Short mmCIF file of C-alpha atoms (C1' of nucleotides) in Angstrom, two decimals:
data_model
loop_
_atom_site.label_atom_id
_atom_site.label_comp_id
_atom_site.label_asym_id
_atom_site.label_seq_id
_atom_site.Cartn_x
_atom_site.Cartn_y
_atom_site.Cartn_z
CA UNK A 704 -131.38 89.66 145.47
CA UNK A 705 -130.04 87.45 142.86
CA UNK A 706 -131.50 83.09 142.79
CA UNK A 707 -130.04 80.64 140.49
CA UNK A 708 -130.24 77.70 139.19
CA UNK A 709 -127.70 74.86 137.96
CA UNK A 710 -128.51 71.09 136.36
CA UNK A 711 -124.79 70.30 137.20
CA UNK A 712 -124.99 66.55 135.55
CA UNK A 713 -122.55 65.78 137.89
CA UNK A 714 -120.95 67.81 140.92
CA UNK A 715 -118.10 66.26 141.18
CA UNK A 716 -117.36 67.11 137.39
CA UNK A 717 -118.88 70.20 137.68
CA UNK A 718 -117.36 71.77 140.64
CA UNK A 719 -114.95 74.37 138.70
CA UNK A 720 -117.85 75.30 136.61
CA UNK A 721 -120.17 76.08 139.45
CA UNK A 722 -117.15 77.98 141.18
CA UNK A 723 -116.75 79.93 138.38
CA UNK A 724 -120.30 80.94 137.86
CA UNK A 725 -120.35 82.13 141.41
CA UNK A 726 -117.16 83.77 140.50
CA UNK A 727 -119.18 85.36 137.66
CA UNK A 728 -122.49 86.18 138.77
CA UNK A 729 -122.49 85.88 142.72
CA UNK A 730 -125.70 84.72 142.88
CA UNK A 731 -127.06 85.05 146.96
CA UNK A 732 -128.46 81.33 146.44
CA UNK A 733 -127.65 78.77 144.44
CA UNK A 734 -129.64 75.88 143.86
CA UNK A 735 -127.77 72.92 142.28
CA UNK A 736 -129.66 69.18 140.88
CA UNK A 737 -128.47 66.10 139.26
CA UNK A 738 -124.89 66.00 141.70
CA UNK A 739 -125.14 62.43 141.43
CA UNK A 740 -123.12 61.72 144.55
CA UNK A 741 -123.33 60.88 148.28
CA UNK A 742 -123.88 63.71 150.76
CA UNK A 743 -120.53 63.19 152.14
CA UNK A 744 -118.95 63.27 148.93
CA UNK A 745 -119.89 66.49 147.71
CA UNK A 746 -116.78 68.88 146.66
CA UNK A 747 -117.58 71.17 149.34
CA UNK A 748 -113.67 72.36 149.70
CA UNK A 749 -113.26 73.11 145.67
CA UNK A 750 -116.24 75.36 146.32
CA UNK A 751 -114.96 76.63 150.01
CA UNK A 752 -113.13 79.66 148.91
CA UNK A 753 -116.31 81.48 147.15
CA UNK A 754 -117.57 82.49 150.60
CA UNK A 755 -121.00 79.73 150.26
CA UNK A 756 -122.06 77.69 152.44
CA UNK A 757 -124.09 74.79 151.58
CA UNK A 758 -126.50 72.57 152.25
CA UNK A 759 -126.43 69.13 150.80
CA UNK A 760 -129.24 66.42 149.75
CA UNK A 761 -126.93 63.65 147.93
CA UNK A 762 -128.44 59.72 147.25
CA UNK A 763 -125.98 56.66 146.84
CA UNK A 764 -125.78 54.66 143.72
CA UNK A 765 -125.15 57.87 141.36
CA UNK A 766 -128.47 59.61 140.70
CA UNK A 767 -130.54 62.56 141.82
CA UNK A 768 -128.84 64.75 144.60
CA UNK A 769 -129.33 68.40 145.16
CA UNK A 770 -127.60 70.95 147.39
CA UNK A 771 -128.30 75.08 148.02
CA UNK A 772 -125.52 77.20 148.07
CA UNK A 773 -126.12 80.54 150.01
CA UNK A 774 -123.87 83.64 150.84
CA UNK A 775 -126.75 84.57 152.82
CA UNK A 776 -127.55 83.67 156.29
CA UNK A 777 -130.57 80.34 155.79
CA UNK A 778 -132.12 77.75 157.68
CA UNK A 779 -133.14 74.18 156.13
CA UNK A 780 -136.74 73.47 156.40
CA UNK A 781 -137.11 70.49 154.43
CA UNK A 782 -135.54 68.13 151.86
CA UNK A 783 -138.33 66.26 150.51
CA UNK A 784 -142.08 66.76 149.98
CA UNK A 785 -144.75 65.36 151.97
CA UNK A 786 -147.61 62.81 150.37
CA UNK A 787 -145.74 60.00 149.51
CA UNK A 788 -144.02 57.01 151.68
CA UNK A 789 -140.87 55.85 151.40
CA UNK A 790 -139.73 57.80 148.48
CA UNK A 791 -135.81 58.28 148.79
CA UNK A 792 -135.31 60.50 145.84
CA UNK A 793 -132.90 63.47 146.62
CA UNK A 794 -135.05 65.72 144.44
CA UNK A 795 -136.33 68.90 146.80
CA UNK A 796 -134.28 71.16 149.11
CA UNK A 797 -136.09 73.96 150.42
CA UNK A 798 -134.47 76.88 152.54
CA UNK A 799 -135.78 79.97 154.80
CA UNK A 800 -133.59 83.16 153.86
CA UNK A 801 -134.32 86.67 153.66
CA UNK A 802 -138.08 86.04 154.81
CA UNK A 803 -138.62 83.82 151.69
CA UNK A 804 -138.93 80.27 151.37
CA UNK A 805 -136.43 78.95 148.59
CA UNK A 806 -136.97 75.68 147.06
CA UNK A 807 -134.35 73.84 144.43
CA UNK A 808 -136.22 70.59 142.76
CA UNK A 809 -135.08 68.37 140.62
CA UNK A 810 -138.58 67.08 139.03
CA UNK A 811 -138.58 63.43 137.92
CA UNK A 812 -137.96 62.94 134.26
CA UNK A 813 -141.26 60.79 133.59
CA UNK A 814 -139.72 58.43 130.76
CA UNK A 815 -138.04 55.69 131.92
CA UNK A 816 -139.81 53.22 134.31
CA UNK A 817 -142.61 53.05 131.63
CA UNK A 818 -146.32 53.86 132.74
CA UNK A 819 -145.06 53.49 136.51
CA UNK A 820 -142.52 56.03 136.26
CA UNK A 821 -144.67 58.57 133.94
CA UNK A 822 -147.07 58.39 137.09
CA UNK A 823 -144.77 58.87 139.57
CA UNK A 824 -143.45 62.19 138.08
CA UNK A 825 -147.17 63.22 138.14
CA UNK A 826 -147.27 62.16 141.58
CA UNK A 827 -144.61 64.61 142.38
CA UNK A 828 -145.77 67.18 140.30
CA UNK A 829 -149.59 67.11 142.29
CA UNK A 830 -146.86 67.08 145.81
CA UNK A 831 -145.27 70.29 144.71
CA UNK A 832 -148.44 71.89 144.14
CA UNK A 833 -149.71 70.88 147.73
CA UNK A 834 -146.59 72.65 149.24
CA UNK A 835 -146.96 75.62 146.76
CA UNK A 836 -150.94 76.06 147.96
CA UNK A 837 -149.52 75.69 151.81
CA UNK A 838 -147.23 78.69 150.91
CA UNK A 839 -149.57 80.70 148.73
CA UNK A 840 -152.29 80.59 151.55
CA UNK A 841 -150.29 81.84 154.19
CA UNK A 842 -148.66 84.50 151.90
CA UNK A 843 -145.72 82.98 152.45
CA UNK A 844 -143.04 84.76 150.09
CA UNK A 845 -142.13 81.62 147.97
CA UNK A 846 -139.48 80.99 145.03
CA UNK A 847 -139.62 77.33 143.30
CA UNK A 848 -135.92 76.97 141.05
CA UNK A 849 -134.66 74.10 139.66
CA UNK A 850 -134.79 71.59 136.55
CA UNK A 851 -138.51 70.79 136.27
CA UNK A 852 -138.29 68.28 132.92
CA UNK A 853 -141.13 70.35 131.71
CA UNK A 854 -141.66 72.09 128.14
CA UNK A 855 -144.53 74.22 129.08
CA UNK A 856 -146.18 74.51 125.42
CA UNK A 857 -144.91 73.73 122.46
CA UNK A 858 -142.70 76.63 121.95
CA UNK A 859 -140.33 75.58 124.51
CA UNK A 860 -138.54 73.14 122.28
CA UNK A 861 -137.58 73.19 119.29
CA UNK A 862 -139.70 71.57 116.59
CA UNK A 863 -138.93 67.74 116.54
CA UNK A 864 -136.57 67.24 119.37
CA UNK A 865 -139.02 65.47 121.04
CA UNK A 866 -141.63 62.83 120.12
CA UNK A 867 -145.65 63.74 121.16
CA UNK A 868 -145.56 61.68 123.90
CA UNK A 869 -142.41 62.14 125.64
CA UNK A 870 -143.04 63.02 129.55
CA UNK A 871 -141.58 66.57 129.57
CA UNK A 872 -144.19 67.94 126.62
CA UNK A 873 -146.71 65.31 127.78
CA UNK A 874 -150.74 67.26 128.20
CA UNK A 875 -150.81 65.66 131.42
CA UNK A 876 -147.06 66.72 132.43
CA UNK A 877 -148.14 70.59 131.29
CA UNK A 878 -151.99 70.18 132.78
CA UNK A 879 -149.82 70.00 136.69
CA UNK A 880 -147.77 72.93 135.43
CA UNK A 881 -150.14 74.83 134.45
CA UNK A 882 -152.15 74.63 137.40
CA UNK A 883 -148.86 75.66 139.35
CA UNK A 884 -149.26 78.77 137.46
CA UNK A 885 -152.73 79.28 137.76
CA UNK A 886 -152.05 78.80 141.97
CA UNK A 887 -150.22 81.75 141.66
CA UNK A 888 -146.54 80.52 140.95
CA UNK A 889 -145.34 83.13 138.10
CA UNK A 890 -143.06 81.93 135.68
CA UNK A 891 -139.87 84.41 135.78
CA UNK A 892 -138.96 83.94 132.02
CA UNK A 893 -142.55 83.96 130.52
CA UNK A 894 -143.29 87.06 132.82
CA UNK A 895 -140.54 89.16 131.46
CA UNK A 896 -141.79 88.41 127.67
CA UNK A 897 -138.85 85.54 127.73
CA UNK A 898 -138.42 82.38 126.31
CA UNK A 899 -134.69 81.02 126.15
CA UNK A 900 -133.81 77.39 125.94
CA UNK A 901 -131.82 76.48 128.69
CA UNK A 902 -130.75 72.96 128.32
CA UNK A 903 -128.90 71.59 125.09
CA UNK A 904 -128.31 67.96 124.12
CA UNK A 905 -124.61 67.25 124.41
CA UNK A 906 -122.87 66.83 120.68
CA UNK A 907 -124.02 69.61 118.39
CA UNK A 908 -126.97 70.65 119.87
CA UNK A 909 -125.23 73.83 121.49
CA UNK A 910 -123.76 74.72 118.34
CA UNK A 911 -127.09 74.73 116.33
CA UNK A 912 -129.03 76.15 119.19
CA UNK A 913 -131.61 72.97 119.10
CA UNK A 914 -132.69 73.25 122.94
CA UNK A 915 -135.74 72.86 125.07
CA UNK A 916 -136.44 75.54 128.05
CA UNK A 917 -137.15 73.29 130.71
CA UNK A 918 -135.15 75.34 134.19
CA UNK A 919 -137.66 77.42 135.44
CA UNK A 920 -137.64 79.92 138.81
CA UNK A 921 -141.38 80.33 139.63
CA UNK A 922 -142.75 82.81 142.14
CA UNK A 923 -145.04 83.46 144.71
CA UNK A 924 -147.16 87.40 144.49
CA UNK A 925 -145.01 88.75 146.55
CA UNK A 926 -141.64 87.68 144.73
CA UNK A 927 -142.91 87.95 141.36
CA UNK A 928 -143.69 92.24 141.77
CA UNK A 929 -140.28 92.18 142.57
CA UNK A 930 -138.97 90.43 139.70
CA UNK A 931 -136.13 92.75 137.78
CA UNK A 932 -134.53 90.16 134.97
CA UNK A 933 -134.64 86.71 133.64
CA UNK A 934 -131.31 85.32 132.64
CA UNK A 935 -129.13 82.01 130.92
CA UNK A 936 -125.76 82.00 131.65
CA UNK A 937 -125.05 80.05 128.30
CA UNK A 938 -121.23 81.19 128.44
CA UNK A 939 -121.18 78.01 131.32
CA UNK A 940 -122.91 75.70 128.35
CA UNK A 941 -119.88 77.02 126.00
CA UNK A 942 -117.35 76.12 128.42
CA UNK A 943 -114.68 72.81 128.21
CA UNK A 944 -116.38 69.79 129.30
CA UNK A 945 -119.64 71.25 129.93
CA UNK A 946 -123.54 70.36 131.89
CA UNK A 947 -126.15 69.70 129.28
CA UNK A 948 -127.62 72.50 131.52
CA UNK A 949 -126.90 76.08 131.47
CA UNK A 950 -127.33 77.78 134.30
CA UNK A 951 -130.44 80.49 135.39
CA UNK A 952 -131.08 83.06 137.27
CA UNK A 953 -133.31 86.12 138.51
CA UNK A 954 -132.67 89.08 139.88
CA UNK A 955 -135.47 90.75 142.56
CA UNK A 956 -135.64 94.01 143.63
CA UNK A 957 -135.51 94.73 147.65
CA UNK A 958 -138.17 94.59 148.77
"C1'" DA B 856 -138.03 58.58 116.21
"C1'" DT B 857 -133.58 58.74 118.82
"C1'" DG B 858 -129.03 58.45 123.17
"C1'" DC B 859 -124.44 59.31 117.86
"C1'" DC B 860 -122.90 61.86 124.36
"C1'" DG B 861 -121.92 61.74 129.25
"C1'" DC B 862 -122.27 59.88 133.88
"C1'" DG B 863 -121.85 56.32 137.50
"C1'" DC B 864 -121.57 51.87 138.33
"C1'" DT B 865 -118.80 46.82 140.49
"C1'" DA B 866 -118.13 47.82 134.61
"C1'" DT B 867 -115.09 46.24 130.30
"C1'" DG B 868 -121.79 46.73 128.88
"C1'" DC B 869 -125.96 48.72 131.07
"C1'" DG B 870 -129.46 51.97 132.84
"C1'" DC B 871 -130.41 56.42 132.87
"C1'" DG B 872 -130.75 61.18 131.49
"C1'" DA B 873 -133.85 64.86 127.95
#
DNA sequence: ATGCCGCGCTATGCGCGA
């Protein structure tokens, strides 16, 4: 059983490069953030012929948006998280396939907005927790992938790319992840003895391998004894016209 | 300490992303 992940930064200018890397690594799901498009205009027939089908959460006016692709049979359970009115953010897809619960997220940045928008990313950091401790309880196998704008410790960026306070290094930002972990969500890479960068700023960022890891696939007990390999597909990152984002995945024994 | 890049917009600069 193979999950990955994909900050697309764009699905509409993306869609060769995600057909490709299912070309490449035939992942059995596929989560996908950052389309940046409307529901209905998602590219689903440049990405028809790899044998997916899909599921998409888009959002007008050009932001957030993300869709599951799946060569394996799924229902949708959900496409937000519960605990907070009225928020219209496409940010959280989760799926039921092959008696796990799959969720792609696409966890607020934190630093724009100012102190209101730092808050808010908490806010949906303390949400994703609540729905991982609903899962953990009822030993529900449960897989969280997906770009979480977090730099667990300070080793997950390199030196200086980031100011102190910035959201994704912030204590408070790594005091919610950390609590995810200590709930019982294992973190693939970290787990295997890993610690890749997986995003890269676009100009020559790539080239002098100055990146932050900040794509994470976190799982549940169950998932995480079956955990076989942590990967970064950074041949998509070297490609024309690239994501900021290279893509992740894991790969799980049967179980 | 930051957006030099990239994206989408109702645009020909701005807000946002990390």
């Amino acid at each position: 059983m193979r999950l990955a992940s994909f900050n697309v930064n764009s699905i509409r200018r993306r869609a060769p490069h995600v057909a490709r890397f299912l070309a490449r690594h035939t992942p059995d799901v596929l989560v996908l953030q950052e389309l940046k498009c409307r529901t209905e205009e998602f590219p689903a027939v440049e990405l028809a012929a790899s044998g997916y089908r899909h599921h998409v959460v888009g959002q007008p006016g050009g932001r957030n948006g993300v869709a599951i692709l799946s060569r394996i049979p799924f229902d949708v359970v959900c496409e937000n998280l519960e605990g907070e009115a009225e928020d219209d953010h496409a940010r959280y897809v989760e799926i039921r396939a092959a008696g796990m619960h799959i969720a792609g997220i696409y966890l607020p940045n934190g630093n724009s907005g100012g102190e209101a928008g730092m808050a808010y990313k908490w806010r949906w950091m303390q949400r994703l927790h609540e729905r991982a401790q609903r899962h953990l309880d009822a030993f529900t196998p449960f897989a969280i992938l997906g770009d979480f704008n977090v730099c667990p410790t300070d080793a997950d960026l390199t030196p200086g790319l980031l100011p102190p306070g910035d959201a994704l290094r912030h204590p408070t930002t790594r005091g919610h992840f950390r609590a995810l972990c200590h709930l019982g969500m294992t973190d693939s890479a970290i787990a295997l003895g890993e610690r890749p960068w997986t995003y890269w700023d676009y100009g020559s960022a790539f080239e002098t391998n100055r990146g932050l890891r900040i794509d994470h696939v976190m799982l549940s007990p169950e998932l995480a004894e079956r955990l076989q390999t942590f990967h970064v597909d950074t041949e998509a990152r070297a490609e024309e016209q690239p994501s900021d984002h290279a893509p992740v995945w894991v790969e799980l024994s049967p179980s």
